[in-house]
PDB file of N, CA and C in Angstrom:
ATOM      1  N   MET Q 174      16.503   0.318  -9.723  1.00 86.00           N
ATOM      2  CA  MET Q 174      15.680   0.278 -10.905  1.00 86.00           C
ATOM      3  C   MET Q 174      14.954   1.605 -11.093  1.00 86.00           C
ATOM      4  N   VAL Q 175      14.350   2.080 -10.032  1.00 87.00           N
ATOM      5  CA  VAL Q 175      13.609   3.339 -10.116  1.00 87.00           C
ATOM      6  C   VAL Q 175      14.554   4.489 -10.434  1.00 87.00           C
ATOM      7  N   THR Q 176      15.732   4.475  -9.838  1.00 87.00           N
ATOM      8  CA  THR Q 176      16.716   5.526 -10.095  1.00 87.00           C
ATOM      9  C   THR Q 176      17.149   5.506 -11.551  1.00 87.00           C
ATOM     10  N   ALA Q 177      17.369   4.325 -12.101  1.00 90.00           N
ATOM     11  CA  ALA Q 177      17.768   4.211 -13.503  1.00 90.00           C
ATOM     12  C   ALA Q 177      16.663   4.733 -14.409  1.00 90.00           C
ATOM     13  N   VAL Q 178      15.425   4.410 -14.103  1.00 89.00           N
ATOM     14  CA  VAL Q 178      14.298   4.888 -14.908  1.00 89.00           C
ATOM     15  C   VAL Q 178      14.190   6.400 -14.822  1.00 89.00           C
ATOM     16  N   ARG Q 179      14.405   6.932 -13.648  1.00 89.00           N
ATOM     17  CA  ARG Q 179      14.358   8.400 -13.498  1.00 89.00           C
ATOM     18  C   ARG Q 179      15.445   9.079 -14.321  1.00 89.00           C
ATOM     19  N   GLU Q 180      16.627   8.472 -14.354  1.00 90.00           N
ATOM     20  CA  GLU Q 180      17.706   9.024 -15.175  1.00 90.00           C
ATOM     21  C   GLU Q 180      17.328   9.002 -16.648  1.00 90.00           C
ATOM     22  N   LEU Q 181      16.704   7.911 -17.088  1.00 89.00           N
ATOM     23  CA  LEU Q 181      16.256   7.831 -18.479  1.00 89.00           C
ATOM     24  C   LEU Q 181      15.212   8.892 -18.783  1.00 89.00           C
ATOM     25  N   GLU Q 182      14.272   9.088 -17.848  1.00 88.00           N
ATOM     26  CA  GLU Q 182      13.232  10.097 -18.027  1.00 88.00           C
ATOM     27  C   GLU Q 182      13.807  11.504 -18.035  1.00 88.00           C
ATOM     28  N   ALA Q 183      14.939  11.690 -17.348  1.00 90.00           N
ATOM     29  CA  ALA Q 183      15.577  13.004 -17.297  1.00 90.00           C
ATOM     30  C   ALA Q 183      16.355  13.305 -18.568  1.00 90.00           C
ATOM     31  N   GLY Q 184      16.509  12.300 -19.437  1.00 89.00           N
ATOM     32  CA  GLY Q 184      17.166  12.542 -20.702  1.00 89.00           C
ATOM     33  C   GLY Q 184      18.509  11.872 -20.888  1.00 89.00           C
ATOM     34  N   ALA Q 185      18.940  11.086 -19.929  1.00 89.00           N
ATOM     35  CA  ALA Q 185      20.215  10.377 -20.070  1.00 89.00           C
ATOM     36  C   ALA Q 185      20.063   9.300 -21.144  1.00 89.00           C
ATOM     37  N   SER Q 186      21.160   8.981 -21.815  1.00 91.00           N
ATOM     38  CA  SER Q 186      21.091   7.978 -22.873  1.00 91.00           C
ATOM     39  C   SER Q 186      20.992   6.578 -22.275  1.00 91.00           C
ATOM     40  N   VAL Q 187      20.380   5.685 -23.038  1.00 91.00           N
ATOM     41  CA  VAL Q 187      20.184   4.307 -22.592  1.00 91.00           C
ATOM     42  C   VAL Q 187      21.528   3.622 -22.373  1.00 91.00           C
ATOM     43  N   SER Q 188      22.452   3.829 -23.300  1.00 91.00           N
ATOM     44  CA  SER Q 188      23.753   3.162 -23.163  1.00 91.00           C
ATOM     45  C   SER Q 188      24.514   3.664 -21.942  1.00 91.00           C
ATOM     46  N   GLU Q 189      24.402   4.956 -21.674  1.00 91.00           N
ATOM     47  CA  GLU Q 189      25.089   5.537 -20.512  1.00 91.00           C
ATOM     48  C   GLU Q 189      24.539   4.971 -19.207  1.00 91.00           C
ATOM     49  N   VAL Q 190      23.231   4.957 -19.089  1.00 92.00           N
ATOM     50  CA  VAL Q 190      22.591   4.439 -17.870  1.00 92.00           C
ATOM     51  C   VAL Q 190      22.842   2.937 -17.752  1.00 92.00           C
ATOM     52  N   GLY Q 191      22.776   2.228 -18.867  1.00 91.00           N
ATOM     53  CA  GLY Q 191      23.019   0.795 -18.854  1.00 91.00           C
ATOM     54  C   GLY Q 191      24.410   0.447 -18.366  1.00 91.00           C
ATOM     55  N   ARG Q 192      25.401   1.195 -18.854  1.00 92.00           N
ATOM     56  CA  ARG Q 192      26.773   0.965 -18.403  1.00 92.00           C
ATOM     57  C   ARG Q 192      26.918   1.273 -16.925  1.00 92.00           C
ATOM     58  N   LYS Q 193      26.301   2.358 -16.498  1.00 93.00           N
ATOM     59  CA  LYS Q 193      26.408   2.780 -15.099  1.00 93.00           C
ATOM     60  C   LYS Q 193      25.790   1.738 -14.158  1.00 93.00           C
ATOM     61  N   VAL Q 194      24.630   1.219 -14.535  1.00 91.00           N
ATOM     62  CA  VAL Q 194      23.913   0.266 -13.687  1.00 91.00           C
ATOM     63  C   VAL Q 194      24.407  -1.168 -13.913  1.00 91.00           C
ATOM     64  N   GLY Q 195      24.918  -1.427 -15.102  1.00 94.00           N
ATOM     65  CA  GLY Q 195      25.425  -2.751 -15.409  1.00 94.00           C
ATOM     66  C   GLY Q 195      24.382  -3.698 -15.972  1.00 94.00           C
ATOM     67  N   VAL Q 196      23.429  -3.150 -16.748  1.00 93.00           N
ATOM     68  CA  VAL Q 196      22.388  -3.970 -17.365  1.00 93.00           C
ATOM     69  C   VAL Q 196      22.282  -3.636 -18.852  1.00 93.00           C
ATOM     70  N   THR Q 197      21.576  -4.471 -19.584  1.00 93.00           N
ATOM     71  CA  THR Q 197      21.417  -4.259 -21.016  1.00 93.00           C
ATOM     72  C   THR Q 197      20.306  -3.248 -21.308  1.00 93.00           C
ATOM     73  N   SER Q 198      20.261  -2.812 -22.552  1.00 91.00           N
ATOM     74  CA  SER Q 198      19.224  -1.860 -22.947  1.00 91.00           C
ATOM     75  C   SER Q 198      17.837  -2.505 -22.888  1.00 91.00           C
ATOM     76  N   GLN Q 199      17.764  -3.818 -23.138  1.00 93.00           N
ATOM     77  CA  GLN Q 199      16.484  -4.523 -23.045  1.00 93.00           C
ATOM     78  C   GLN Q 199      15.958  -4.515 -21.607  1.00 93.00           C
ATOM     79  N   THR Q 200      16.867  -4.711 -20.670  1.00 92.00           N
ATOM     80  CA  THR Q 200      16.467  -4.678 -19.261  1.00 92.00           C
ATOM     81  C   THR Q 200      15.984  -3.292 -18.879  1.00 92.00           C
ATOM     82  N   LEU Q 201      16.683  -2.267 -19.345  1.00 91.00           N
ATOM     83  CA  LEU Q 201      16.253  -0.896 -19.054  1.00 91.00           C
ATOM     84  C   LEU Q 201      14.875  -0.616 -19.660  1.00 91.00           C
ATOM     85  N   ALA Q 202      14.627  -1.109 -20.859  1.00 90.00           N
ATOM     86  CA  ALA Q 202      13.319  -0.907 -21.492  1.00 90.00           C
ATOM     87  C   ALA Q 202      12.222  -1.584 -20.678  1.00 90.00           C
ATOM     88  N   ARG Q 203      12.514  -2.792 -20.177  1.00 91.00           N
ATOM     89  CA  ARG Q 203      11.545  -3.515 -19.353  1.00 91.00           C
ATOM     90  C   ARG Q 203      11.281  -2.759 -18.049  1.00 91.00           C
ATOM     91  N   TRP Q 204      12.352  -2.269 -17.423  1.00 90.00           N
ATOM     92  CA  TRP Q 204      12.201  -1.487 -16.189  1.00 90.00           C
ATOM     93  C   TRP Q 204      11.396  -0.226 -16.452  1.00 90.00           C
ATOM     94  N   LYS Q 205      11.667   0.434 -17.557  1.00 89.00           N
ATOM     95  CA  LYS Q 205      10.966   1.676 -17.877  1.00 89.00           C
ATOM     96  C   LYS Q 205       9.478   1.406 -18.067  1.00 89.00           C
ATOM     97  N   ALA Q 206       9.150   0.315 -18.756  1.00 89.00           N
ATOM     98  CA  ALA Q 206       7.746  -0.030 -18.953  1.00 89.00           C
ATOM     99  C   ALA Q 206       7.055  -0.356 -17.628  1.00 89.00           C
ATOM    100  N   ARG Q 207       7.803  -0.965 -16.729  1.00 87.00           N
ATOM    101  CA  ARG Q 207       7.213  -1.402 -15.461  1.00 87.00           C
ATOM    102  C   ARG Q 207       7.194  -0.308 -14.398  1.00 87.00           C
ATOM    103  N   TYR Q 208       8.244   0.529 -14.360  1.00 86.00           N
ATOM    104  CA  TYR Q 208       8.396   1.452 -13.238  1.00 86.00           C
ATOM    105  C   TYR Q 208       8.338   2.939 -13.603  1.00 86.00           C
ATOM    106  N   ALA Q 209       7.956   3.284 -14.819  1.00 85.00           N
ATOM    107  CA  ALA Q 209       7.862   4.697 -15.194  1.00 85.00           C
ATOM    108  C   ALA Q 209       6.769   5.372 -14.363  1.00 85.00           C
ATOM    109  N   GLY Q 210       7.090   6.488 -13.754  1.00 85.00           N
ATOM    110  CA  GLY Q 210       6.134   7.251 -12.968  1.00 85.00           C
ATOM    111  C   GLY Q 210       5.815   6.667 -11.606  1.00 85.00           C
ATOM    112  N   VAL Q 211       6.624   5.729 -11.133  1.00 85.00           N
ATOM    113  CA  VAL Q 211       6.374   5.068  -9.849  1.00 85.00           C
ATOM    114  C   VAL Q 211       7.376   5.587  -8.823  1.00 85.00           C
ATOM    115  N   THR Q 212       6.889   5.825  -7.608  1.00 87.00           N
ATOM    116  CA  THR Q 212       7.798   6.237  -6.543  1.00 87.00           C
ATOM    117  C   THR Q 212       8.544   5.020  -6.009  1.00 87.00           C
ATOM    118  N   LEU Q 213       9.573   5.269  -5.238  1.00 86.00           N
ATOM    119  CA  LEU Q 213      10.384   4.179  -4.696  1.00 86.00           C
ATOM    120  C   LEU Q 213       9.556   3.260  -3.800  1.00 86.00           C
ATOM    121  N   SER Q 214       8.716   3.827  -2.945  1.00 92.00           N
ATOM    122  CA  SER Q 214       7.900   2.994  -2.051  1.00 92.00           C
ATOM    123  C   SER Q 214       6.874   2.186  -2.844  1.00 92.00           C
ATOM    124  N   GLU Q 215       6.321   2.764  -3.899  1.00 92.00           N
ATOM    125  CA  GLU Q 215       5.380   2.028  -4.741  1.00 92.00           C
ATOM    126  C   GLU Q 215       6.087   0.888  -5.472  1.00 92.00           C
ATOM    127  N   ALA Q 216       7.312   1.135  -5.909  1.00 88.00           N
ATOM    128  CA  ALA Q 216       8.081   0.095  -6.601  1.00 88.00           C
ATOM    129  C   ALA Q 216       8.390  -1.059  -5.654  1.00 88.00           C
ATOM    130  N   ARG Q 217       8.748  -0.732  -4.420  1.00 90.00           N
ATOM    131  CA  ARG Q 217       9.023  -1.780  -3.427  1.00 90.00           C
ATOM    132  C   ARG Q 217       7.782  -2.612  -3.154  1.00 90.00           C
ATOM    133  N   GLU Q 218       6.646  -1.943  -2.998  1.00 94.00           N
ATOM    134  CA  GLU Q 218       5.387  -2.642  -2.735  1.00 94.00           C
ATOM    135  C   GLU Q 218       4.998  -3.501  -3.931  1.00 94.00           C
ATOM    136  N   LYS Q 219       5.163  -2.973  -5.128  1.00 90.00           N
ATOM    137  CA  LYS Q 219       4.838  -3.729  -6.333  1.00 90.00           C
ATOM    138  C   LYS Q 219       5.697  -4.980  -6.426  1.00 90.00           C
ATOM    139  N   ARG Q 220       6.980  -4.834  -6.167  1.00 90.00           N
ATOM    140  CA  ARG Q 220       7.893  -5.984  -6.223  1.00 90.00           C
ATOM    141  C   ARG Q 220       7.534  -7.031  -5.173  1.00 90.00           C
ATOM    142  N   ARG Q 221       7.191  -6.571  -3.970  1.00 96.00           N
ATOM    143  CA  ARG Q 221       6.790  -7.493  -2.902  1.00 96.00           C
ATOM    144  C   ARG Q 221       5.535  -8.263  -3.301  1.00 96.00           C
ATOM    145  N   LEU Q 222       4.566  -7.563  -3.886  1.00 96.00           N
ATOM    146  CA  LEU Q 222       3.331  -8.217  -4.310  1.00 96.00           C
ATOM    147  C   LEU Q 222       3.575  -9.197  -5.456  1.00 96.00           C
ATOM    148  N   GLU Q 223       4.472  -8.830  -6.370  1.00 94.00           N
ATOM    149  CA  GLU Q 223       4.798  -9.736  -7.476  1.00 94.00           C
ATOM    150  C   GLU Q 223       5.444 -11.016  -6.955  1.00 94.00           C
ATOM    151  N   GLU Q 224       6.331 -10.896  -5.970  1.00 97.00           N
ATOM    152  CA  GLU Q 224       6.975 -12.070  -5.387  1.00 97.00           C
ATOM    153  C   GLU Q 224       5.957 -12.946  -4.660  1.00 97.00           C
ATOM    154  N   LYS Q 225       5.045 -12.311  -3.933  1.00 98.00           N
ATOM    155  CA  LYS Q 225       4.013 -13.058  -3.214  1.00 98.00           C
ATOM    156  C   LYS Q 225       3.091 -13.760  -4.212  1.00 98.00           C
ATOM    157  N   ASN Q 226       2.749 -13.075  -5.294  1.00 98.00           N
ATOM    158  CA  ASN Q 226       1.900 -13.667  -6.320  1.00 98.00           C
ATOM    159  C   ASN Q 226       2.573 -14.885  -6.955  1.00 98.00           C
ATOM    160  N   ALA Q 227       3.873 -14.787  -7.201  1.00 98.00           N
ATOM    161  CA  ALA Q 227       4.613 -15.918  -7.782  1.00 98.00           C
ATOM    162  C   ALA Q 227       4.590 -17.113  -6.833  1.00 98.00           C
ATOM    163  N   LYS Q 228       4.761 -16.863  -5.534  1.00 98.00           N
ATOM    164  CA  LYS Q 228       4.711 -17.957  -4.558  1.00 98.00           C
ATOM    165  C   LYS Q 228       3.330 -18.609  -4.527  1.00 98.00           C
ATOM    166  N   LEU Q 229       2.288 -17.781  -4.591  1.00 98.00           N
ATOM    167  CA  LEU Q 229       0.928 -18.322  -4.574  1.00 98.00           C
ATOM    168  C   LEU Q 229       0.631 -19.136  -5.831  1.00 98.00           C
ATOM    169  N   LYS Q 230       1.129 -18.682  -6.979  1.00 98.00           N
ATOM    170  CA  LYS Q 230       0.942 -19.444  -8.220  1.00 98.00           C
ATOM    171  C   LYS Q 230       1.647 -20.790  -8.137  1.00 98.00           C
ATOM    172  N   LYS Q 231       2.824 -20.802  -7.542  1.00 98.00           N
ATOM    173  CA  LYS Q 231       3.567 -22.055  -7.384  1.00 98.00           C
ATOM    174  C   LYS Q 231       2.803 -23.010  -6.470  1.00 98.00           C
ATOM    175  N   LEU Q 232       2.259 -22.500  -5.368  1.00 97.00           N
ATOM    176  CA  LEU Q 232       1.467 -23.329  -4.464  1.00 97.00           C
ATOM    177  C   LEU Q 232       0.233 -23.892  -5.161  1.00 97.00           C
ATOM    178  N   ALA Q 233      -0.437 -23.068  -5.951  1.00 98.00           N
ATOM    179  CA  ALA Q 233      -1.632 -23.524  -6.672  1.00 98.00           C
ATOM    180  C   ALA Q 233      -1.274 -24.633  -7.643  1.00 98.00           C
ATOM    181  N   ALA Q 234      -0.148 -24.495  -8.322  1.00 97.00           N
ATOM    182  CA  ALA Q 234       0.290 -25.539  -9.259  1.00 97.00           C
ATOM    183  C   ALA Q 234       0.609 -26.831  -8.515  1.00 97.00           C
ATOM    184  N   GLN Q 235       1.251 -26.722  -7.351  1.00 97.00           N
ATOM    185  CA  GLN Q 235       1.561 -27.914  -6.558  1.00 97.00           C
ATOM    186  C   GLN Q 235       0.288 -28.612  -6.091  1.00 97.00           C
ATOM    187  N   PHE Q 236      -0.707 -27.824  -5.659  1.00 97.00           N
ATOM    188  CA  PHE Q 236      -1.970 -28.419  -5.218  1.00 97.00           C
ATOM    189  C   PHE Q 236      -2.690 -29.094  -6.379  1.00 97.00           C
ATOM    190  N   ALA Q 237      -2.631 -28.507  -7.552  1.00 97.00           N
ATOM    191  CA  ALA Q 237      -3.260 -29.111  -8.724  1.00 97.00           C
ATOM    192  C   ALA Q 237      -2.597 -30.438  -9.065  1.00 97.00           C
ATOM    193  N   LEU Q 238      -1.268 -30.495  -8.989  1.00 96.00           N
ATOM    194  CA  LEU Q 238      -0.557 -31.752  -9.246  1.00 96.00           C
ATOM    195  C   LEU Q 238      -0.903 -32.807  -8.209  1.00 96.00           C
ATOM    196  N   GLU Q 239      -0.955 -32.415  -6.948  1.00 96.00           N
ATOM    197  CA  GLU Q 239      -1.320 -33.358  -5.892  1.00 96.00           C
ATOM    198  C   GLU Q 239      -2.738 -33.873  -6.096  1.00 96.00           C
ATOM    199  N   ASN Q 240      -3.627 -32.984  -6.483  1.00 94.00           N
ATOM    200  CA  ASN Q 240      -5.018 -33.353  -6.720  1.00 94.00           C
ATOM    201  C   ASN Q 240      -5.113 -34.362  -7.855  1.00 94.00           C
ATOM    202  N   ASP Q 241      -4.382 -34.105  -8.941  1.00 93.00           N
ATOM    203  CA  ASP Q 241      -4.377 -35.031 -10.077  1.00 93.00           C
ATOM    204  C   ASP Q 241      -3.787 -36.377  -9.655  1.00 93.00           C
ATOM    205  N   SER Q 242      -2.727 -36.358  -8.864  1.00 92.00           N
ATOM    206  CA  SER Q 242      -2.096 -37.594  -8.404  1.00 92.00           C
ATOM    207  C   SER Q 242      -3.061 -38.413  -7.555  1.00 92.00           C
ATOM    208  N   LEU Q 243      -3.802 -37.740  -6.701  1.00 92.00           N
ATOM    209  CA  LEU Q 243      -4.765 -38.436  -5.853  1.00 92.00           C
ATOM    210  C   LEU Q 243      -5.897 -39.024  -6.694  1.00 92.00           C
ATOM    211  N   LYS Q 244      -6.340 -38.307  -7.705  1.00 91.00           N
ATOM    212  CA  LYS Q 244      -7.392 -38.830  -8.572  1.00 91.00           C
ATOM    213  C   LYS Q 244      -6.915 -40.083  -9.292  1.00 91.00           C
ATOM    214  N   VAL Q 245      -5.682 -40.056  -9.773  1.00 91.00           N
ATOM    215  CA  VAL Q 245      -5.128 -41.232 -10.462  1.00 91.00           C
ATOM    216  C   VAL Q 245      -5.007 -42.396  -9.491  1.00 91.00           C
ATOM    217  N   ALA Q 246      -4.546 -42.102  -8.276  1.00 90.00           N
ATOM    218  CA  ALA Q 246      -4.376 -43.165  -7.279  1.00 90.00           C
ATOM    219  C   ALA Q 246      -5.704 -43.787  -6.892  1.00 90.00           C
ATOM    220  N   LEU Q 247      -6.754 -42.991  -6.888  1.00 91.00           N
ATOM    221  CA  LEU Q 247      -8.075 -43.504  -6.524  1.00 91.00           C
ATOM    222  C   LEU Q 247      -8.815 -44.072  -7.730  1.00 91.00           C
ATOM    223  N   GLY Q 248      -8.242 -43.937  -8.915  1.00 87.00           N
ATOM    224  CA  GLY Q 248      -8.857 -44.494 -10.102  1.00 87.00           C
ATOM    225  C   GLY Q 248      -9.941 -43.630 -10.704  1.00 87.00           C
ATOM    226  N   LYS Q 249      -9.961 -42.356 -10.360  1.00 69.00           N
ATOM    227  CA  LYS Q 249     -10.955 -41.428 -10.898  1.00 69.00           C
ATOM    228  C   LYS Q 249     -10.267 -40.534 -11.921  1.00 69.00           C
ATOM    229  N   SER Q 250     -11.035 -40.084 -12.892  1.00 55.00           N
ATOM    230  CA  SER Q 250     -10.435 -39.198 -13.887  1.00 55.00           C
ATOM    231  C   SER Q 250     -11.149 -37.873 -13.965  1.00 55.00           C
TER     232      SER Q 250
END
C-alpha cells in the first residue's frame, strides 16, 4: 500500500499503478488519503492499531448485548 502511494506521489498514473497492484482507482484513492506521507513502519503500526481497535469495538458491542440480555432476564429496563 505504501509503495503504491509513493508511486502515485512520484507521478505515476492511477490506472498504471492500479493495474500493477491489482486494485481499483477507488482503493488507491483511499490508500492515498490514509497513507500519504507515512513511512512503512508507521503504516504497519497504524494498521496494527486499527485492527486492535476493531477487536475492542467488537468486544464492547458484545458486552453491551450481554448487559442488555441480563437486564431483560432480571426484569429491569
